Amino acid sequence: MSAPADESPDDVRAVTLALRHLVKSGEEFRLARALQLHLGRNDLAALTALCEEEPLTPRDLARRMEMTSGTITPLLDRVERAGYVTRNSNPDDRRSLLIALTEAGRQAVEWVNEEFDTAINDVIATMSKSGTEELASTLEHLSVALEERIAEPAVAVPPAVDPSSGPHAV
């Protein structure tokens, strides 16, 4: 896709670099807040996934997080010991468990999200209403464009990459 006539490639590059910086800063922000809760990055990601849909079996949570059962088990041990989740019997399958957030787990995720929102709101508060509407619209368009590209195969994969041997090989 080419840039509109009034935008140079340097303008587009500045936007993509700013977006990458925003994503990186958001990840660092979440990690900093996770550490304040004595959690790791993946621990908080698991709590967030459970906040979006719970209860989940350990297998379903591992799949969502692209982890193995050998990796998810110690993660669940940690967050359960910390009081953020419970493991309960699955009434539909006695051989499996269901993982659910405790109230402390839900509050932890809400706190991180509120902290993030406050940081963003401090900047948004300095913008005009039309500026915030335009920013929201642009960010949504960018999100949709990325989502649409997820299913598309890349036009060119770097030659050193052998997709048949990676962690997600079929």
PDB file of C-alpha atoms in Angstrom:
ATOM      1  CA  MET A   1       0.000   0.000   0.000  1.00  0.00           C
ATOM      2  CA  SER A   2       1.442   3.380  -0.935  1.00  0.00           C
ATOM      3  CA  ALA A   3       1.232   6.604   1.009  1.00  0.00           C
ATOM      4  CA  PRO A   4      -1.278   9.287  -0.042  1.00  0.00           C
ATOM      5  CA  ALA A   5       0.198  12.039  -2.227  1.00  0.00           C
ATOM      6  CA  ASP A   6       0.459  14.490   0.685  1.00  0.00           C
ATOM      7  CA  GLU A   7       2.423  12.028   2.860  1.00  0.00           C
ATOM      8  CA  SER A   8       6.026  11.084   2.278  1.00  0.00           C
ATOM      9  CA  PRO A   9       7.446   7.642   3.084  1.00  0.00           C
ATOM     10  CA  ASP A  10       9.275   9.367   5.961  1.00  0.00           C
ATOM     11  CA  ASP A  11       5.921  10.505   7.421  1.00  0.00           C
ATOM     12  CA  VAL A  12       4.549   6.971   7.226  1.00  0.00           C
ATOM     13  CA  ARG A  13       7.758   5.595   8.761  1.00  0.00           C
ATOM     14  CA  ALA A  14       7.475   8.088  11.631  1.00  0.00           C
ATOM     15  CA  VAL A  15       3.951   6.821  12.355  1.00  0.00           C
ATOM     16  CA  THR A  16       4.951   3.144  12.249  1.00  0.00           C
ATOM     17  CA  LEU A  17       7.914   3.812  14.539  1.00  0.00           C
ATOM     18  CA  ALA A  18       5.662   5.707  16.956  1.00  0.00           C
ATOM     19  CA  LEU A  19       3.172   2.823  16.970  1.00  0.00           C
ATOM     20  CA  ARG A  20       5.927   0.285  17.635  1.00  0.00           C
ATOM     21  CA  HIS A  21       7.153   2.480  20.469  1.00  0.00           C
ATOM     22  CA  LEU A  22       3.609   2.682  21.864  1.00  0.00           C
ATOM     23  CA  VAL A  23       3.219  -1.112  21.770  1.00  0.00           C
ATOM     24  CA  LYS A  24       6.623  -1.619  23.417  1.00  0.00           C
ATOM     25  CA  SER A  25       5.844   0.981  26.088  1.00  0.00           C
ATOM     26  CA  GLY A  26       2.491  -0.677  26.769  1.00  0.00           C
ATOM     27  CA  GLU A  27       4.186  -4.052  27.201  1.00  0.00           C
ATOM     28  CA  GLU A  28       6.800  -2.536  29.522  1.00  0.00           C
ATOM     29  CA  PHE A  29       4.057  -0.776  31.495  1.00  0.00           C
ATOM     30  CA  ARG A  30       2.163  -4.056  31.988  1.00  0.00           C
ATOM     31  CA  LEU A  31       5.363  -5.830  33.032  1.00  0.00           C
ATOM     32  CA  ALA A  32       6.173  -3.098  35.566  1.00  0.00           C
ATOM     33  CA  ARG A  33       2.681  -3.377  37.071  1.00  0.00           C
ATOM     34  CA  ALA A  34       2.884  -7.194  37.033  1.00  0.00           C
ATOM     35  CA  LEU A  35       6.144  -7.012  38.973  1.00  0.00           C
ATOM     36  CA  GLN A  36       4.467  -4.736  41.528  1.00  0.00           C
ATOM     37  CA  LEU A  37       1.977  -7.569  42.034  1.00  0.00           C
ATOM     38  CA  HIS A  38       4.897 -10.046  42.317  1.00  0.00           C
ATOM     39  CA  LEU A  39       3.844 -11.599  39.018  1.00  0.00           C
ATOM     40  CA  GLY A  40       5.711 -12.265  35.806  1.00  0.00           C
ATOM     41  CA  ARG A  41       4.624 -11.139  32.357  1.00  0.00           C
ATOM     42  CA  ASN A  42       3.025 -14.504  31.521  1.00  0.00           C
ATOM     43  CA  ASP A  43       1.355 -14.720  34.930  1.00  0.00           C
ATOM     44  CA  LEU A  44      -0.443 -11.435  34.278  1.00  0.00           C
ATOM     45  CA  ALA A  45      -1.245 -12.518  30.717  1.00  0.00           C
ATOM     46  CA  ALA A  46      -2.906 -15.662  32.100  1.00  0.00           C
ATOM     47  CA  LEU A  47      -4.984 -13.637  34.558  1.00  0.00           C
ATOM     48  CA  THR A  48      -5.978 -11.284  31.734  1.00  0.00           C
ATOM     49  CA  ALA A  49      -6.996 -14.228  29.531  1.00  0.00           C
ATOM     50  CA  LEU A  50      -9.109 -15.602  32.375  1.00  0.00           C
ATOM     51  CA  CYS A  51     -10.669 -12.174  32.894  1.00  0.00           C
ATOM     52  CA  GLU A  52     -11.772 -12.249  29.247  1.00  0.00           C
ATOM     53  CA  GLU A  53     -13.214 -15.763  29.463  1.00  0.00           C
ATOM     54  CA  GLU A  54     -13.466 -18.028  32.453  1.00  0.00           C
ATOM     55  CA  PRO A  55     -13.421 -20.659  33.593  1.00  0.00           C
ATOM     56  CA  LEU A  56     -10.926 -22.356  31.297  1.00  0.00           C
ATOM     57  CA  THR A  57      -9.271 -25.733  31.444  1.00  0.00           C
ATOM     58  CA  PRO A  58      -5.490 -25.624  31.786  1.00  0.00           C
ATOM     59  CA  ARG A  59      -5.276 -27.002  28.240  1.00  0.00           C
ATOM     60  CA  ASP A  60      -7.506 -24.218  26.851  1.00  0.00           C
ATOM     61  CA  LEU A  61      -5.543 -21.561  28.719  1.00  0.00           C
ATOM     62  CA  ALA A  62      -2.262 -23.017  27.444  1.00  0.00           C
ATOM     63  CA  ARG A  63      -3.617 -22.989  23.890  1.00  0.00           C
ATOM     64  CA  ARG A  64      -4.708 -19.353  24.195  1.00  0.00           C
ATOM     65  CA  MET A  65      -1.307 -18.386  25.494  1.00  0.00           C
ATOM     66  CA  GLU A  66       0.557 -20.573  22.988  1.00  0.00           C
ATOM     67  CA  MET A  67       2.201 -22.539  25.793  1.00  0.00           C
ATOM     68  CA  THR A  68       2.685 -26.205  26.507  1.00  0.00           C
ATOM     69  CA  SER A  69       1.031 -28.009  29.396  1.00  0.00           C
ATOM     70  CA  GLY A  70       4.511 -28.328  30.916  1.00  0.00           C
ATOM     71  CA  THR A  71       4.811 -24.538  30.939  1.00  0.00           C
ATOM     72  CA  ILE A  72       1.271 -23.703  32.034  1.00  0.00           C
ATOM     73  CA  THR A  73       1.304 -25.995  35.088  1.00  0.00           C
ATOM     74  CA  PRO A  74       4.041 -24.132  37.023  1.00  0.00           C
ATOM     75  CA  LEU A  75       2.470 -20.815  35.981  1.00  0.00           C
ATOM     76  CA  LEU A  76      -0.859 -21.947  37.444  1.00  0.00           C
ATOM     77  CA  ASP A  77       0.931 -23.192  40.564  1.00  0.00           C
ATOM     78  CA  ARG A  78       2.425 -19.702  41.070  1.00  0.00           C
ATOM     79  CA  VAL A  79      -0.771 -17.711  40.553  1.00  0.00           C
ATOM     80  CA  GLU A  80      -2.782 -20.164  42.649  1.00  0.00           C
ATOM     81  CA  ARG A  81      -0.246 -19.917  45.503  1.00  0.00           C
ATOM     82  CA  ALA A  82      -0.496 -16.118  45.231  1.00  0.00           C
ATOM     83  CA  GLY A  83      -4.282 -16.364  45.614  1.00  0.00           C
ATOM     84  CA  TYR A  84      -5.207 -15.134  42.131  1.00  0.00           C
ATOM     85  CA  VAL A  85      -6.854 -18.302  40.753  1.00  0.00           C
ATOM     86  CA  THR A  86      -8.583 -21.446  41.905  1.00  0.00           C
ATOM     87  CA  ARG A  87      -8.602 -24.888  40.348  1.00  0.00           C
ATOM     88  CA  ASN A  88     -11.970 -26.589  40.523  1.00  0.00           C
ATOM     89  CA  SER A  89     -13.315 -29.899  39.294  1.00  0.00           C
ATOM     90  CA  ASN A  90     -14.816 -29.780  35.823  1.00  0.00           C
ATOM     91  CA  PRO A  91     -18.432 -30.986  36.120  1.00  0.00           C
ATOM     92  CA  ASP A  92     -18.402 -31.965  32.426  1.00  0.00           C
ATOM     93  CA  ASP A  93     -15.185 -33.999  32.620  1.00  0.00           C
ATOM     94  CA  ARG A  94     -14.020 -35.464  35.918  1.00  0.00           C
ATOM     95  CA  ARG A  95     -10.526 -35.925  34.477  1.00  0.00           C
ATOM     96  CA  SER A  96      -9.956 -32.189  34.042  1.00  0.00           C
ATOM     97  CA  LEU A  97      -9.972 -29.012  36.071  1.00  0.00           C
ATOM     98  CA  LEU A  98     -11.385 -25.554  35.490  1.00  0.00           C
ATOM     99  CA  ILE A  99      -9.301 -22.495  36.293  1.00  0.00           C
ATOM    100  CA  ALA A 100     -11.142 -19.424  37.568  1.00  0.00           C
ATOM    101  CA  LEU A 101     -10.072 -16.050  38.893  1.00  0.00           C
ATOM    102  CA  THR A 102     -10.501 -15.263  42.549  1.00  0.00           C
ATOM    103  CA  GLU A 103     -11.703 -11.815  43.539  1.00  0.00           C
ATOM    104  CA  ALA A 104      -8.039 -10.895  44.131  1.00  0.00           C
ATOM    105  CA  GLY A 105      -7.196 -12.043  40.594  1.00  0.00           C
ATOM    106  CA  ARG A 106      -9.991  -9.982  39.103  1.00  0.00           C
ATOM    107  CA  GLN A 107      -8.956  -6.936  41.139  1.00  0.00           C
ATOM    108  CA  ALA A 108      -5.328  -7.337  40.024  1.00  0.00           C
ATOM    109  CA  VAL A 109      -6.296  -7.280  36.341  1.00  0.00           C
ATOM    110  CA  GLU A 110      -8.678  -4.364  36.890  1.00  0.00           C
ATOM    111  CA  TRP A 111      -5.955  -2.432  38.739  1.00  0.00           C
ATOM    112  CA  VAL A 112      -3.445  -2.903  35.902  1.00  0.00           C
ATOM    113  CA  ASN A 113      -6.075  -1.835  33.349  1.00  0.00           C
ATOM    114  CA  GLU A 114      -7.056   1.210  35.425  1.00  0.00           C
ATOM    115  CA  GLU A 115      -3.404   2.236  35.788  1.00  0.00           C
ATOM    116  CA  PHE A 116      -2.959   1.916  32.020  1.00  0.00           C
ATOM    117  CA  ASP A 117      -6.149   3.887  31.349  1.00  0.00           C
ATOM    118  CA  THR A 118      -5.032   6.660  33.709  1.00  0.00           C
ATOM    119  CA  ALA A 119      -1.702   7.024  31.922  1.00  0.00           C
ATOM    120  CA  ILE A 120      -3.461   7.239  28.546  1.00  0.00           C
ATOM    121  CA  ASN A 121      -6.179   9.564  29.855  1.00  0.00           C
ATOM    122  CA  ASP A 122      -3.561  12.022  31.096  1.00  0.00           C
ATOM    123  CA  VAL A 123      -2.537  12.573  27.466  1.00  0.00           C
ATOM    124  CA  ILE A 124      -6.039  12.356  25.973  1.00  0.00           C
ATOM    125  CA  ALA A 125      -7.220  15.053  28.396  1.00  0.00           C
ATOM    126  CA  THR A 126      -4.927  17.541  26.656  1.00  0.00           C
ATOM    127  CA  MET A 127      -6.480  16.874  23.235  1.00  0.00           C
ATOM    128  CA  SER A 128      -9.537  18.399  21.599  1.00  0.00           C
ATOM    129  CA  LYS A 129     -12.695  16.324  21.215  1.00  0.00           C
ATOM    130  CA  SER A 130     -12.221  16.155  17.444  1.00  0.00           C
ATOM    131  CA  GLY A 131      -8.580  15.172  17.965  1.00  0.00           C
ATOM    132  CA  THR A 132      -9.508  12.296  20.264  1.00  0.00           C
ATOM    133  CA  GLU A 133     -12.234  11.141  17.871  1.00  0.00           C
ATOM    134  CA  GLU A 134      -9.780  11.201  14.965  1.00  0.00           C
ATOM    135  CA  LEU A 135      -7.154   9.354  17.013  1.00  0.00           C
ATOM    136  CA  ALA A 136      -9.658   6.676  18.082  1.00  0.00           C
ATOM    137  CA  SER A 137     -10.826   6.242  14.495  1.00  0.00           C
ATOM    138  CA  THR A 138      -7.271   5.993  13.168  1.00  0.00           C
ATOM    139  CA  LEU A 139      -6.232   3.473  15.820  1.00  0.00           C
ATOM    140  CA  GLU A 140      -9.313   1.372  15.069  1.00  0.00           C
ATOM    141  CA  HIS A 141      -8.550   1.434  11.334  1.00  0.00           C
ATOM    142  CA  LEU A 142      -4.973   0.358  12.050  1.00  0.00           C
ATOM    143  CA  SER A 143      -6.181  -2.475  14.301  1.00  0.00           C
ATOM    144  CA  VAL A 144      -8.587  -3.725  11.638  1.00  0.00           C
ATOM    145  CA  ALA A 145      -5.867  -3.551   8.970  1.00  0.00           C
ATOM    146  CA  LEU A 146      -3.556  -5.692  11.120  1.00  0.00           C
ATOM    147  CA  GLU A 147      -6.337  -8.157  11.965  1.00  0.00           C
ATOM    148  CA  GLU A 148      -7.123  -8.560   8.269  1.00  0.00           C
ATOM    149  CA  ARG A 149      -3.471  -9.324   7.538  1.00  0.00           C
ATOM    150  CA  ILE A 150      -3.162 -12.006  10.225  1.00  0.00           C
ATOM    151  CA  ALA A 151      -4.733 -14.692   8.045  1.00  0.00           C
ATOM    152  CA  GLU A 152      -2.874 -13.632   4.911  1.00  0.00           C
ATOM    153  CA  PRO A 153       0.427 -15.355   4.230  1.00  0.00           C
ATOM    154  CA  ALA A 154       3.362 -12.968   4.120  1.00  0.00           C
ATOM    155  CA  VAL A 155       4.377 -11.999   0.600  1.00  0.00           C
ATOM    156  CA  ALA A 156       8.014 -12.788   1.296  1.00  0.00           C
ATOM    157  CA  VAL A 157       9.410 -14.695   4.245  1.00  0.00           C
ATOM    158  CA  PRO A 158      13.071 -14.124   5.081  1.00  0.00           C
ATOM    159  CA  PRO A 159      15.103 -16.875   3.391  1.00  0.00           C
ATOM    160  CA  ALA A 160      16.696 -18.097   6.637  1.00  0.00           C
ATOM    161  CA  VAL A 161      13.305 -19.006   8.071  1.00  0.00           C
ATOM    162  CA  ASP A 162      12.166 -22.612   7.757  1.00  0.00           C
ATOM    163  CA  PRO A 163       8.478 -22.516   8.768  1.00  0.00           C
ATOM    164  CA  SER A 164       8.302 -26.311   8.911  1.00  0.00           C
ATOM    165  CA  SER A 165      10.693 -26.441  11.867  1.00  0.00           C
ATOM    166  CA  GLY A 166       9.393 -23.617  14.066  1.00  0.00           C
ATOM    167  CA  PRO A 167       7.374 -23.922  17.271  1.00  0.00           C
ATOM    168  CA  HIS A 168       4.097 -23.535  15.354  1.00  0.00           C
ATOM    169  CA  ALA A 169       4.917 -25.978  12.558  1.00  0.00           C
ATOM    170  CA  VAL A 170       2.055 -28.121  11.390  1.00  0.00           C
TER     171      VAL A 170
END
